[in-house]
PDB file of C-alpha atoms in Angstrom:
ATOM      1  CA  UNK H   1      29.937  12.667 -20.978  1.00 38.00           C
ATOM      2  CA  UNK H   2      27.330   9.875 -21.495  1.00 39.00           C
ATOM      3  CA  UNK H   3      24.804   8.999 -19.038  1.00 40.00           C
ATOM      4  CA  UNK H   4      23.084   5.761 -18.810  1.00 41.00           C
ATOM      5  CA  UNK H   5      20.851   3.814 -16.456  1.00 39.00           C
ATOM      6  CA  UNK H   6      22.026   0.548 -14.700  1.00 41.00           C
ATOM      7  CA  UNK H   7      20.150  -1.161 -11.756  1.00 33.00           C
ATOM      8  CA  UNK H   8      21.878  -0.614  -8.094  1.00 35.00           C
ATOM      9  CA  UNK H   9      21.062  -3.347  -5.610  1.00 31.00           C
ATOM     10  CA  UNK H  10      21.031  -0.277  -2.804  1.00 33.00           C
ATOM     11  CA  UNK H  11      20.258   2.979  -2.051  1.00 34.00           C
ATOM     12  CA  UNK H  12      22.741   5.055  -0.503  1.00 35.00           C
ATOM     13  CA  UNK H  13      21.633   7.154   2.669  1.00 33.00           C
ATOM     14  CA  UNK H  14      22.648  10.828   2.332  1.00 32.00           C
ATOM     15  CA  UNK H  15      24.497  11.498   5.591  1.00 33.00           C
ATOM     16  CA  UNK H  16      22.600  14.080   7.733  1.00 33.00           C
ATOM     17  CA  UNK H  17      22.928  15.618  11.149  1.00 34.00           C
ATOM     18  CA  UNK H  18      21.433  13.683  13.626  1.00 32.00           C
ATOM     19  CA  UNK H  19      19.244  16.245  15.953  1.00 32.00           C
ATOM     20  CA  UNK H  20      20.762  16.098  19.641  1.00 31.00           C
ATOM     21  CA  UNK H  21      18.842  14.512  22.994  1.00 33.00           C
ATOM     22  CA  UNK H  22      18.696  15.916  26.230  1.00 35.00           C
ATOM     23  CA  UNK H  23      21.054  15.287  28.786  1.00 38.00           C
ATOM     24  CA  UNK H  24      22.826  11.803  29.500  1.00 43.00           C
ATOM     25  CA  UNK H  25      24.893   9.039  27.773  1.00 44.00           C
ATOM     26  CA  UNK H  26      23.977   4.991  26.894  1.00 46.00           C
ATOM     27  CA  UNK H  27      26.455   2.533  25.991  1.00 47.00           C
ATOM     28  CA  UNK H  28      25.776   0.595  22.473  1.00 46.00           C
ATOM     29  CA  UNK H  29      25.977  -3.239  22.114  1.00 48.00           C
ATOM     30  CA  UNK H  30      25.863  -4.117  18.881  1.00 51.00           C
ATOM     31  CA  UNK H  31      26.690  -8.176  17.597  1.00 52.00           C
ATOM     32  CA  UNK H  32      27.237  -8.994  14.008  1.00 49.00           C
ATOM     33  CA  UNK H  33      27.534 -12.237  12.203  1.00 49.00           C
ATOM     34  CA  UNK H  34      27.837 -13.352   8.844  1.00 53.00           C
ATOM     35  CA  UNK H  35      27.182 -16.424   7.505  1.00 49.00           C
ATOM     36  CA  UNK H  36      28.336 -18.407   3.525  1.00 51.00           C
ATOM     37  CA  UNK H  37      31.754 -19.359   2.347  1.00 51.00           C
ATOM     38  CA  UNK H  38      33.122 -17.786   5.807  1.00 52.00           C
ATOM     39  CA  UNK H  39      31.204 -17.666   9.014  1.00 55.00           C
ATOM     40  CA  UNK H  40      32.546 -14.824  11.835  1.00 59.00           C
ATOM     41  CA  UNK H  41      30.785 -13.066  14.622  1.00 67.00           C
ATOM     42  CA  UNK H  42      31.904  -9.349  16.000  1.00 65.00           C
ATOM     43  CA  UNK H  43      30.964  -7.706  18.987  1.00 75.00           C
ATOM     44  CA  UNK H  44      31.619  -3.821  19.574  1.00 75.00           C
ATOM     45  CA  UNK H  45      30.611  -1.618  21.965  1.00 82.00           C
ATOM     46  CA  UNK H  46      30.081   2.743  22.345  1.00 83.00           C
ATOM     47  CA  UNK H  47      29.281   5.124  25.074  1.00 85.00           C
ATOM     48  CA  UNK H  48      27.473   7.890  23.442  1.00 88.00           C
ATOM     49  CA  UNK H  49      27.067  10.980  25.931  1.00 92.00           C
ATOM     50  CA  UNK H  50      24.990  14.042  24.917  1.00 93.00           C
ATOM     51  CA  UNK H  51      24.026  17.533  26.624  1.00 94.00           C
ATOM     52  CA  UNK H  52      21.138  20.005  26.233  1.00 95.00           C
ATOM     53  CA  UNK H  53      21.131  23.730  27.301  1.00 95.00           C
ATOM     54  CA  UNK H  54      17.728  25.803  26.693  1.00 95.00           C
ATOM     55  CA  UNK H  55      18.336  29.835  27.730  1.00 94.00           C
ATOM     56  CA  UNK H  56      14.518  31.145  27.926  1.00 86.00           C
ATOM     57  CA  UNK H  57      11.919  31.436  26.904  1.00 88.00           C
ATOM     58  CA  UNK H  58      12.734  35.580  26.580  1.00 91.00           C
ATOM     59  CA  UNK H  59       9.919  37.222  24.510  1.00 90.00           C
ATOM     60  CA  UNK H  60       8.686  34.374  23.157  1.00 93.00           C
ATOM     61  CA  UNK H  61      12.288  33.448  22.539  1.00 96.00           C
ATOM     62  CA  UNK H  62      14.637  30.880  23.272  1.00 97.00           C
ATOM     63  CA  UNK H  63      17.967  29.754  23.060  1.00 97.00           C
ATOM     64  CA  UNK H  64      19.884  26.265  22.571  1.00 97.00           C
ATOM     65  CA  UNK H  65      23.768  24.576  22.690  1.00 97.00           C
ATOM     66  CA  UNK H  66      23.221  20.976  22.055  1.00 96.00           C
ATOM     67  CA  UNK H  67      26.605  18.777  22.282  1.00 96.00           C
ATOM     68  CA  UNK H  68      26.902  15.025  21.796  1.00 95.00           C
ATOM     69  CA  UNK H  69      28.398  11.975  20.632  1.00 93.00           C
ATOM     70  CA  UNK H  70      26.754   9.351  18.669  1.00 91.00           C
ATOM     71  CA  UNK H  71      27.913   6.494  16.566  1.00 88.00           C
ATOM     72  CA  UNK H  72      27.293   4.846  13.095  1.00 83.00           C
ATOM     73  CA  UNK H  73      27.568   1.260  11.750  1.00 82.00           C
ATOM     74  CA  UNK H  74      29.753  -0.468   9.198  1.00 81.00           C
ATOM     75  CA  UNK H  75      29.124  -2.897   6.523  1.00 75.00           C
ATOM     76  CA  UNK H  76      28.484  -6.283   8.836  1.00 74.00           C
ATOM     77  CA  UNK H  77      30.741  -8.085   5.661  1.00 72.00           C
ATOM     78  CA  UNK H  78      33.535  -5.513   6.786  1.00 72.00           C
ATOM     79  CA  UNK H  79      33.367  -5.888   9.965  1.00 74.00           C
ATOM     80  CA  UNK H  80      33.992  -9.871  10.560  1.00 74.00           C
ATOM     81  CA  UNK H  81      35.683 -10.234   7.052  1.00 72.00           C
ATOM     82  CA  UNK H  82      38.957 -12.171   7.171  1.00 72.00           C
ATOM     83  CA  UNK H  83      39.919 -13.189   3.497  1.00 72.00           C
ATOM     84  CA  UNK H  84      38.765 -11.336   0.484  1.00 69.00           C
ATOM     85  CA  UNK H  85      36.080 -13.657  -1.127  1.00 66.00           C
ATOM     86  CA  UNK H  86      37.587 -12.558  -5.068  1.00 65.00           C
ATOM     87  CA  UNK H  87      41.487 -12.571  -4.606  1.00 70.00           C
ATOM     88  CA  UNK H  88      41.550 -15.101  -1.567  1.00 75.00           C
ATOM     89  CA  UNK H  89      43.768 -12.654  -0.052  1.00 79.00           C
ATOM     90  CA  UNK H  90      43.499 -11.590   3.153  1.00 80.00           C
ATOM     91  CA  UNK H  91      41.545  -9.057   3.918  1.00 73.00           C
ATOM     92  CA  UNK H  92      41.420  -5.780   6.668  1.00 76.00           C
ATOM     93  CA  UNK H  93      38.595  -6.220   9.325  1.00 78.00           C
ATOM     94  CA  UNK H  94      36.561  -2.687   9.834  1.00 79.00           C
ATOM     95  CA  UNK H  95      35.518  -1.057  13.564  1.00 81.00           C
ATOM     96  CA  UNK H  96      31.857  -2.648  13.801  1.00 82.00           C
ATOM     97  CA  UNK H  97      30.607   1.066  15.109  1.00 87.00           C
ATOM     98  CA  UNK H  98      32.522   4.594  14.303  1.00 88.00           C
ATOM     99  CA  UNK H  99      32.072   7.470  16.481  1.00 91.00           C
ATOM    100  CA  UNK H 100      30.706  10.952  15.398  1.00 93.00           C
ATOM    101  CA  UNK H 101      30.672  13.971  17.678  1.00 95.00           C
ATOM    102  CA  UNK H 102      27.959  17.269  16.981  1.00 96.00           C
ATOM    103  CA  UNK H 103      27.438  20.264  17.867  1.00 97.00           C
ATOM    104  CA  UNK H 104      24.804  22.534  17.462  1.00 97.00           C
ATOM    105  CA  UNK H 105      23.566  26.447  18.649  1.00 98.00           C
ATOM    106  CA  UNK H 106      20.667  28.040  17.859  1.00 97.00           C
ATOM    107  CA  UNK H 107      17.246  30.215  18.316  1.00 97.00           C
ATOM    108  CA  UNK H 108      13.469  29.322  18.420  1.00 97.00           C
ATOM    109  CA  UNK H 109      11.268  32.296  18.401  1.00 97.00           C
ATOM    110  CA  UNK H 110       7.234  33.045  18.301  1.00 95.00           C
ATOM    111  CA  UNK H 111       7.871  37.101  18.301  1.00 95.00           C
ATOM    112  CA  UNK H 112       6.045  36.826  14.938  1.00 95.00           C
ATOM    113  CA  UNK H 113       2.161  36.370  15.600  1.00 94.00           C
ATOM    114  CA  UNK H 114       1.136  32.704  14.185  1.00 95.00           C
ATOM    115  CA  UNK H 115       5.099  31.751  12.889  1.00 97.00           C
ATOM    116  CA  UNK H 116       7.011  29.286  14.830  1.00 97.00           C
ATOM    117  CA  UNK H 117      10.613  29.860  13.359  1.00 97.00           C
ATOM    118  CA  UNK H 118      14.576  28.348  14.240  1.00 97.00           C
ATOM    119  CA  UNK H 119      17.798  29.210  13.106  1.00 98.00           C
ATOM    120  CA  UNK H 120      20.721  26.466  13.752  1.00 98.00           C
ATOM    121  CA  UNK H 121      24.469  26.254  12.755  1.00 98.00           C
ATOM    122  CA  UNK H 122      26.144  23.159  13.490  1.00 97.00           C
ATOM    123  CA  UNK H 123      28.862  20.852  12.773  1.00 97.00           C
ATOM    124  CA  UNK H 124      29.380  17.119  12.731  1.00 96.00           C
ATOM    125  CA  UNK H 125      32.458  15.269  12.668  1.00 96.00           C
ATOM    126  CA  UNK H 126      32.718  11.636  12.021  1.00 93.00           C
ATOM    127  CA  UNK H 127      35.791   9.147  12.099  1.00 92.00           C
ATOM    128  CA  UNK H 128      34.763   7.488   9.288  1.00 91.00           C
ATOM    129  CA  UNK H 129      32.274   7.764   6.358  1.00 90.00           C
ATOM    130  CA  UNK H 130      30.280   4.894   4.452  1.00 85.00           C
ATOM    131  CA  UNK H 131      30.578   5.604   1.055  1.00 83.00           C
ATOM    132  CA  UNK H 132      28.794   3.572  -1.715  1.00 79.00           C
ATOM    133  CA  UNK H 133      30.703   1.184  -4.177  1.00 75.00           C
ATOM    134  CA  UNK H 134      28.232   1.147  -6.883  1.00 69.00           C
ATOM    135  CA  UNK H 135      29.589  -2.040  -8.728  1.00 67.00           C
ATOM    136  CA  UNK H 136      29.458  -3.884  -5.606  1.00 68.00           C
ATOM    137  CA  UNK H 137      26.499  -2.645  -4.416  1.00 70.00           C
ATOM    138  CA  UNK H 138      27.771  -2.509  -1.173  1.00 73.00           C
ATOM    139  CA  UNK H 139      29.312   0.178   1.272  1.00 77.00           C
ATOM    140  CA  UNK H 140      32.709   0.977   2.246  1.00 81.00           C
ATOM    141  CA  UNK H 141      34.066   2.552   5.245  1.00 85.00           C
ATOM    142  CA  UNK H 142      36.553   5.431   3.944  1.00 88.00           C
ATOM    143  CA  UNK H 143      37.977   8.580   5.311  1.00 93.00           C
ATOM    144  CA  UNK H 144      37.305  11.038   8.387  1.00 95.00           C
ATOM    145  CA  UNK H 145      35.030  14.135   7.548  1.00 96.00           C
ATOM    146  CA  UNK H 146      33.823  17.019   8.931  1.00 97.00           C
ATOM    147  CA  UNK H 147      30.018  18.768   8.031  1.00 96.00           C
ATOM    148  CA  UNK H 148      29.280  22.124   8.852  1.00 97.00           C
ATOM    149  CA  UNK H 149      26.162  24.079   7.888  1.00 97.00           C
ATOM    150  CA  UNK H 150      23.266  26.199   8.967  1.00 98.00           C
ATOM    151  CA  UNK H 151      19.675  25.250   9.312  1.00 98.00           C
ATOM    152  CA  UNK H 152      16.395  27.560   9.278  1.00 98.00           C
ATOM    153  CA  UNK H 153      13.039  26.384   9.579  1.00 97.00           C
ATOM    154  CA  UNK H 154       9.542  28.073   9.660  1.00 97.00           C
ATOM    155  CA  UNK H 155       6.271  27.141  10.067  1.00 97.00           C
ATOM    156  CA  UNK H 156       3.666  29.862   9.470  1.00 97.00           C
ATOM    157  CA  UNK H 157      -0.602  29.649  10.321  1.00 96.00           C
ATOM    158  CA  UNK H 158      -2.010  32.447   8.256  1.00 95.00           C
ATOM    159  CA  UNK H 159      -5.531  31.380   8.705  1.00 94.00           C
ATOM    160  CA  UNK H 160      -6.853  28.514  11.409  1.00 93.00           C
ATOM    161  CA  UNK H 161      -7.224  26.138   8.093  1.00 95.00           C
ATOM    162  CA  UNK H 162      -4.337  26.980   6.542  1.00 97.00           C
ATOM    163  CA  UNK H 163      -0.637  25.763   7.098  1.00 97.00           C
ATOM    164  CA  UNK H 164       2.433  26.750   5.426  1.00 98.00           C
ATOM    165  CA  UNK H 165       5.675  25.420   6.318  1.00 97.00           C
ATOM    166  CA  UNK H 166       9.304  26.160   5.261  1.00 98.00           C
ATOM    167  CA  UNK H 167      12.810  24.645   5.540  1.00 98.00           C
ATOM    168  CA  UNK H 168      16.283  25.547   4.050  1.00 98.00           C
ATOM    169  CA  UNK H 169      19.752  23.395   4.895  1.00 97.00           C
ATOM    170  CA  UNK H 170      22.692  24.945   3.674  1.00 98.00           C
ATOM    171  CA  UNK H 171      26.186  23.080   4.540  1.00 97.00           C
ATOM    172  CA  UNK H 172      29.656  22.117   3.627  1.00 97.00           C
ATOM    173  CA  UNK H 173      31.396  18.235   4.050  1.00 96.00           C
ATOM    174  CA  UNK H 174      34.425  17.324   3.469  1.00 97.00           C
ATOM    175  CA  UNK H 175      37.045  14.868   4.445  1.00 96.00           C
ATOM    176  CA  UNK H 176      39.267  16.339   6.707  1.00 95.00           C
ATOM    177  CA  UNK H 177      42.422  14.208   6.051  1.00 94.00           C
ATOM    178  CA  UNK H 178      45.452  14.873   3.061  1.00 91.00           C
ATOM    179  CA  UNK H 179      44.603  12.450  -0.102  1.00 93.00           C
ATOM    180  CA  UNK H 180      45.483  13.612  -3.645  1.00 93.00           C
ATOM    181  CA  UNK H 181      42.037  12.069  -4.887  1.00 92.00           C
ATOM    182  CA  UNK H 182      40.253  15.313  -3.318  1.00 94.00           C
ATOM    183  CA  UNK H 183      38.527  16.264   0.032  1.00 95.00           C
ATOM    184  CA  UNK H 184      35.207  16.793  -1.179  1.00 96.00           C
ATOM    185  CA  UNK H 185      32.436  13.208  -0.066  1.00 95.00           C
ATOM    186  CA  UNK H 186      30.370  11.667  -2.790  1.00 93.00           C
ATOM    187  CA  UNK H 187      26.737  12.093  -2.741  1.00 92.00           C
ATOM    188  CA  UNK H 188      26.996  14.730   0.288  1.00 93.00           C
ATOM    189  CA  UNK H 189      24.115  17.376  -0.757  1.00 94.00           C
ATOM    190  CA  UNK H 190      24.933  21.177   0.059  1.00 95.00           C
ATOM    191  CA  UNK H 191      21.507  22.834  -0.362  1.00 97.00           C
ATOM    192  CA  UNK H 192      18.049  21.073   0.627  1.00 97.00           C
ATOM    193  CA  UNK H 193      14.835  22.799   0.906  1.00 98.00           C
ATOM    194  CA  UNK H 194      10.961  22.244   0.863  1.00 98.00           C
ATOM    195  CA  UNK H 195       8.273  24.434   1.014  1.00 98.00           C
ATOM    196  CA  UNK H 196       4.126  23.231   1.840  1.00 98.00           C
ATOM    197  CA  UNK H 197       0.877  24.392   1.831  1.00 98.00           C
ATOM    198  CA  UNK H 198      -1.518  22.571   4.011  1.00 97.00           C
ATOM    199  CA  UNK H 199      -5.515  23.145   4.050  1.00 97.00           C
ATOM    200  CA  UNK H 200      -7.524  21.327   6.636  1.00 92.00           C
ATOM    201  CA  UNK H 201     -10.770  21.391   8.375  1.00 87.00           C
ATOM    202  CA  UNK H 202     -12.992  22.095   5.173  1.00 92.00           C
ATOM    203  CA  UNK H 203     -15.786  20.154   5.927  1.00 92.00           C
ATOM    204  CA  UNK H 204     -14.829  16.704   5.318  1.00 94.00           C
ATOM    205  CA  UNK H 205     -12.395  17.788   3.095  1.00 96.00           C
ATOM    206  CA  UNK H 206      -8.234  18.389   3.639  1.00 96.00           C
ATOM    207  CA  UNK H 207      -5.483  18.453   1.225  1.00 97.00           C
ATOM    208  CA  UNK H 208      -1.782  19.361   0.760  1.00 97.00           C
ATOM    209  CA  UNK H 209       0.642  20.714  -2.013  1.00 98.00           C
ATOM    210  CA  UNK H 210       4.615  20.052  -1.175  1.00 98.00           C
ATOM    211  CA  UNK H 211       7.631  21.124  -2.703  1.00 98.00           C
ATOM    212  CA  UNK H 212      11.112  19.246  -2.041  1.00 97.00           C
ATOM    213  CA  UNK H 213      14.744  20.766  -3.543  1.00 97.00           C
ATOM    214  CA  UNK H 214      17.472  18.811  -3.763  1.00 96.00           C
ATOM    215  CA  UNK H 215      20.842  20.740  -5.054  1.00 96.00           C
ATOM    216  CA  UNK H 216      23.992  19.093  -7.337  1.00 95.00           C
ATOM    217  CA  UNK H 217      26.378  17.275  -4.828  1.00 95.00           C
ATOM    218  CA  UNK H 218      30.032  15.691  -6.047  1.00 96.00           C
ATOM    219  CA  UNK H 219      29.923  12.488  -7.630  1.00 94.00           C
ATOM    220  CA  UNK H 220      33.808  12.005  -6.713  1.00 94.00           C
ATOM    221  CA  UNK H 221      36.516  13.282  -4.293  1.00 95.00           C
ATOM    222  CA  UNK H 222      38.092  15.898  -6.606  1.00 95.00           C
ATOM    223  CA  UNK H 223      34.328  17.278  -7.722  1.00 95.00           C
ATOM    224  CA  UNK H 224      35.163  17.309 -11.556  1.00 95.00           C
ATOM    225  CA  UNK H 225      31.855  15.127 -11.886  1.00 95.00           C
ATOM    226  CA  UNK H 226      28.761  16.481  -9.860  1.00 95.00           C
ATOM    227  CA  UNK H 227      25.074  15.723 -10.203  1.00 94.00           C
ATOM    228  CA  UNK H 228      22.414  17.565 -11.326  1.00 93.00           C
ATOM    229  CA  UNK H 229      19.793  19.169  -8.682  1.00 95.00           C
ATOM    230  CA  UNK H 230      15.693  18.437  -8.691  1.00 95.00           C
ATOM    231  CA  UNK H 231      12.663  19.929  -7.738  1.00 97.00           C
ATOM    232  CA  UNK H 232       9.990  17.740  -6.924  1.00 97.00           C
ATOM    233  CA  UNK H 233       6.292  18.212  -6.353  1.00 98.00           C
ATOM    234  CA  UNK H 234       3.402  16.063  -4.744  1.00 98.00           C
ATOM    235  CA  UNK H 235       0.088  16.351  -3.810  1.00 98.00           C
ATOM    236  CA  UNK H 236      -2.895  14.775  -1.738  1.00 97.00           C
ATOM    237  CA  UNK H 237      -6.533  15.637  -1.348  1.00 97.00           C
ATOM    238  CA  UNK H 238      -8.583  13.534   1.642  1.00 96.00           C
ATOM    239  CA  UNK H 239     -11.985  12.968   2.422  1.00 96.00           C
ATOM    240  CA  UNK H 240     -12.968  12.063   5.732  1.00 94.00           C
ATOM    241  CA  UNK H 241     -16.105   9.550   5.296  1.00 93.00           C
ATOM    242  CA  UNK H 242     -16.135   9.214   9.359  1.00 91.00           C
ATOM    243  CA  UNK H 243     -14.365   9.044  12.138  1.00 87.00           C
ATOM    244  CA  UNK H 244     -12.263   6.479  11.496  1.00 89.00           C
ATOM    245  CA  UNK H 245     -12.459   6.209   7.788  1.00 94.00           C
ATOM    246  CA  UNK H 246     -10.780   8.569   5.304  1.00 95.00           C
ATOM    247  CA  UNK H 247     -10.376   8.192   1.336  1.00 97.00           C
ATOM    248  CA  UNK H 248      -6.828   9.491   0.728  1.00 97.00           C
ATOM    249  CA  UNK H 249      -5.839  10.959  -3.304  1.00 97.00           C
ATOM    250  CA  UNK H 250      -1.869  11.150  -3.724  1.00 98.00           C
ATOM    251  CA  UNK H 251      -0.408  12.349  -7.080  1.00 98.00           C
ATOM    252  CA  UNK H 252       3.678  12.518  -6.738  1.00 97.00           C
ATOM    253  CA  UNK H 253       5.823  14.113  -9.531  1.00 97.00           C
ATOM    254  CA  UNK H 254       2.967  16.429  -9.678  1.00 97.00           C
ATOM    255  CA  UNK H 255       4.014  18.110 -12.753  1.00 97.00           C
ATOM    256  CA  UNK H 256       5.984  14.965 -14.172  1.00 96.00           C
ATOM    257  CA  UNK H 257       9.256  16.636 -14.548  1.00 95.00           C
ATOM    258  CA  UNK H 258      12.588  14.588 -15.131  1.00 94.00           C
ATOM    259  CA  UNK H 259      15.264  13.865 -12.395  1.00 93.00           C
ATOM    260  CA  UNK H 260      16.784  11.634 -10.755  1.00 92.00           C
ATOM    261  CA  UNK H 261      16.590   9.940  -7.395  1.00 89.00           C
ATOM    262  CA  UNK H 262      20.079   9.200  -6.982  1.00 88.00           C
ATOM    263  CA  UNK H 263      23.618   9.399  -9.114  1.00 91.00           C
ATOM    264  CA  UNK H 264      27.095   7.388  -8.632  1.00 90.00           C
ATOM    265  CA  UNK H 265      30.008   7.640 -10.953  1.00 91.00           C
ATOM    266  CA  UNK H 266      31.889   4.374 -11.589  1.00 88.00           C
ATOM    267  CA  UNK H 267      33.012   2.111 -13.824  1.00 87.00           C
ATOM    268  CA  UNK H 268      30.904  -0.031 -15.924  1.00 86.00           C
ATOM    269  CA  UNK H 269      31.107  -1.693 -19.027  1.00 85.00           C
ATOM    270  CA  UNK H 270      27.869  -2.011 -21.627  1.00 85.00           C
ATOM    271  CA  UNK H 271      27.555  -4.705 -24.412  1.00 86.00           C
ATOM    272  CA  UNK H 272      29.814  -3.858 -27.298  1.00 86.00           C
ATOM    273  CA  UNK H 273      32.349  -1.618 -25.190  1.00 87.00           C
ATOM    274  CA  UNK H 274      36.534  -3.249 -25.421  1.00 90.00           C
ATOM    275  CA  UNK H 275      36.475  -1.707 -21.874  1.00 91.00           C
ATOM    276  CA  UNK H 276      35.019  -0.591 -18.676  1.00 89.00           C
ATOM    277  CA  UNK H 277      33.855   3.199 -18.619  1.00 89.00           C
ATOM    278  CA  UNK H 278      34.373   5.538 -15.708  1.00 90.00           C
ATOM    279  CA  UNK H 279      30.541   7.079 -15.922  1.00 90.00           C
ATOM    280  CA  UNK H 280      27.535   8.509 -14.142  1.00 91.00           C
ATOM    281  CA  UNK H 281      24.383   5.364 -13.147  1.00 90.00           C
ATOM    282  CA  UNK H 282      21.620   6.743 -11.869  1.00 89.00           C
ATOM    283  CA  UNK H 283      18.124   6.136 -11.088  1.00 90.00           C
ATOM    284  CA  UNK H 284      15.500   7.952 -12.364  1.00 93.00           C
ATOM    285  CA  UNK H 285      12.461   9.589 -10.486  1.00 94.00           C
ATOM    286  CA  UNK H 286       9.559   7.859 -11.012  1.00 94.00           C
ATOM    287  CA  UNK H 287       7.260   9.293 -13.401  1.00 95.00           C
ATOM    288  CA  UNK H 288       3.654  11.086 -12.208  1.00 97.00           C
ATOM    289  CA  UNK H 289       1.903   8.523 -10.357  1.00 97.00           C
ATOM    290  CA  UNK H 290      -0.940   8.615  -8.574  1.00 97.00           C
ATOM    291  CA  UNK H 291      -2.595   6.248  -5.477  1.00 97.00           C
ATOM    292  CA  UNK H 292      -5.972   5.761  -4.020  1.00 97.00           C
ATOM    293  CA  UNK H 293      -6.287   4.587  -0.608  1.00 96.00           C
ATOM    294  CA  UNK H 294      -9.200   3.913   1.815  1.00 95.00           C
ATOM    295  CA  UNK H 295      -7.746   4.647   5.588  1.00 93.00           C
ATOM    296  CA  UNK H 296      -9.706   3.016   8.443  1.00 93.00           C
ATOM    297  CA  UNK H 297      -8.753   3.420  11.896  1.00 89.00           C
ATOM    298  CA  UNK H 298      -9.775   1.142  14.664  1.00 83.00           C
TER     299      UNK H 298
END
């Protein structure tokens, strides 16, 4: 299969667990209105209740349950649409906000002299993703899912000037209703981890090396077409000229490797071509790039 580079108007969030609040619930009040060939305005509103349990701290130990219920938006367009703008046909209005519902249980620990570590497993359910519509460069509020996975993060002080941190997200989406196109959500990543190193407190001097992993994720519902993964480095060295004024190096793509930011599979049809091709667009990383920058703080 061909790959080849188009512009896309947006970027598409990767869905993520949202981390849960302590105890207590708020209401959402959300208007909309869109204005052009069709003007419409849409009010919707959400009670979003969420609980917090903490067991500790035994030595240097701690345990949490986090439940809750939260909420995400649709497409504004979808939501006070009445005709579609292409056919002139009428056209299925969207909720303006969807629910989701998470839960999460887990341990923080210090046993380990000078690591702070946590280990989570926890599911969210929403009734309705956003996926992206590449042509349109637009979203498009689709199916129920369900995201399970398993979190684990570390963050480890060898020396007083030296930091290391480390983070690993393993998990698992996929819509939970019957369709014959597949269960598995576009763009959903399984594996994400990073891994930094940060030195401060050298004299004037401070600096930082980081490491981010993204792994292949399905391009489509019956994951015949997947993306590839990328590892991505990026540093910064900083001199602090006083108290409030720093100079700041950055050089990201450290090692100027080739990825890309993003991926879709669509249809699309180049110059020359009788017909539109189902393919893979993407955007690539850019390439090493570095950035100067005088801080001052006042």
């Amino acid at each position: 299969m061909k790959s080849r580079s188009v512009r896309v108007r947006a970027s598409h969030p990767i869905p993520s667990r949202k981390s849960q609040q302590c105890s207590g619930g708020g209401g959402r009040y959300h208007p909309w209105s869109c204005a052009g060939r069709y003007w419409a305005v849409a009010v919707d509103r959400i009670t979003s209740p969420k609980l917090n349990f903490i067991f500790g701290p035994f030595d240097k130990t701690e345990h949490f349950l986090n439940y809750g219920q939260g909420f995400h938006s649709n497409d504004a367009r979808g939501t006070t649409i009445a005709v579609d703008p292409k056919t002139g046909n009428p056209a299925d209005k969207v909720p303006a906000l969807v629910k989701s519902k998470g839960e999460e249980i887990g341990v923080r620990t210090e046993r380990i002299p000078r690591l702070q570590s946590s280990l989570s497993l926890w599911q969210l359910s929403l009734a309705s993703e956003l996926i992206f519509l590449g042509d349109a460069g637009t979203t498009e509020a689709s199916r129920p899912s369900m995201r399970r996975g398993i979190e684990w993060s570390n963050c480890y002080l060898p020396y007083s000037w030296l930091l290391v941190d480390f983070d690993l997200s393993l998990s698992r989406a996929r819509f939970t209703d019957a369709d014959p196109a597949g269960d598995h959500i576009p763009g959903a990543i399984g594996r994400v981890a990073s891994l930094g190193a940060t030195a401060k407190d050298l004299g004037p001097w401070s600096g930082n090396v980081h490491a981010r992993y993204f792994g292949p994720r399905p391009l489509i519902e019956d994951n015949s077409v997947r993306s590839q993964s990328s590892l991505i480095f990026s540093a910064r060295a900083s001199y602090k000229v006083d108290a409030g004024t720093s100079v700041n190096f950055d050089v990201f793509n450290l090692f100027d490797r080739k990825a890309d930011d993003i991926q879709y599979y669509y249809a699309s049809r180049l110059q020359g071509e009788a017909a539109p091709v189902n393919d893979i667009h993407f955007h690539p990383v850019e390439p090493r790039t570095v950035r100067l920058a005088i801080v001052a703080r006042y």
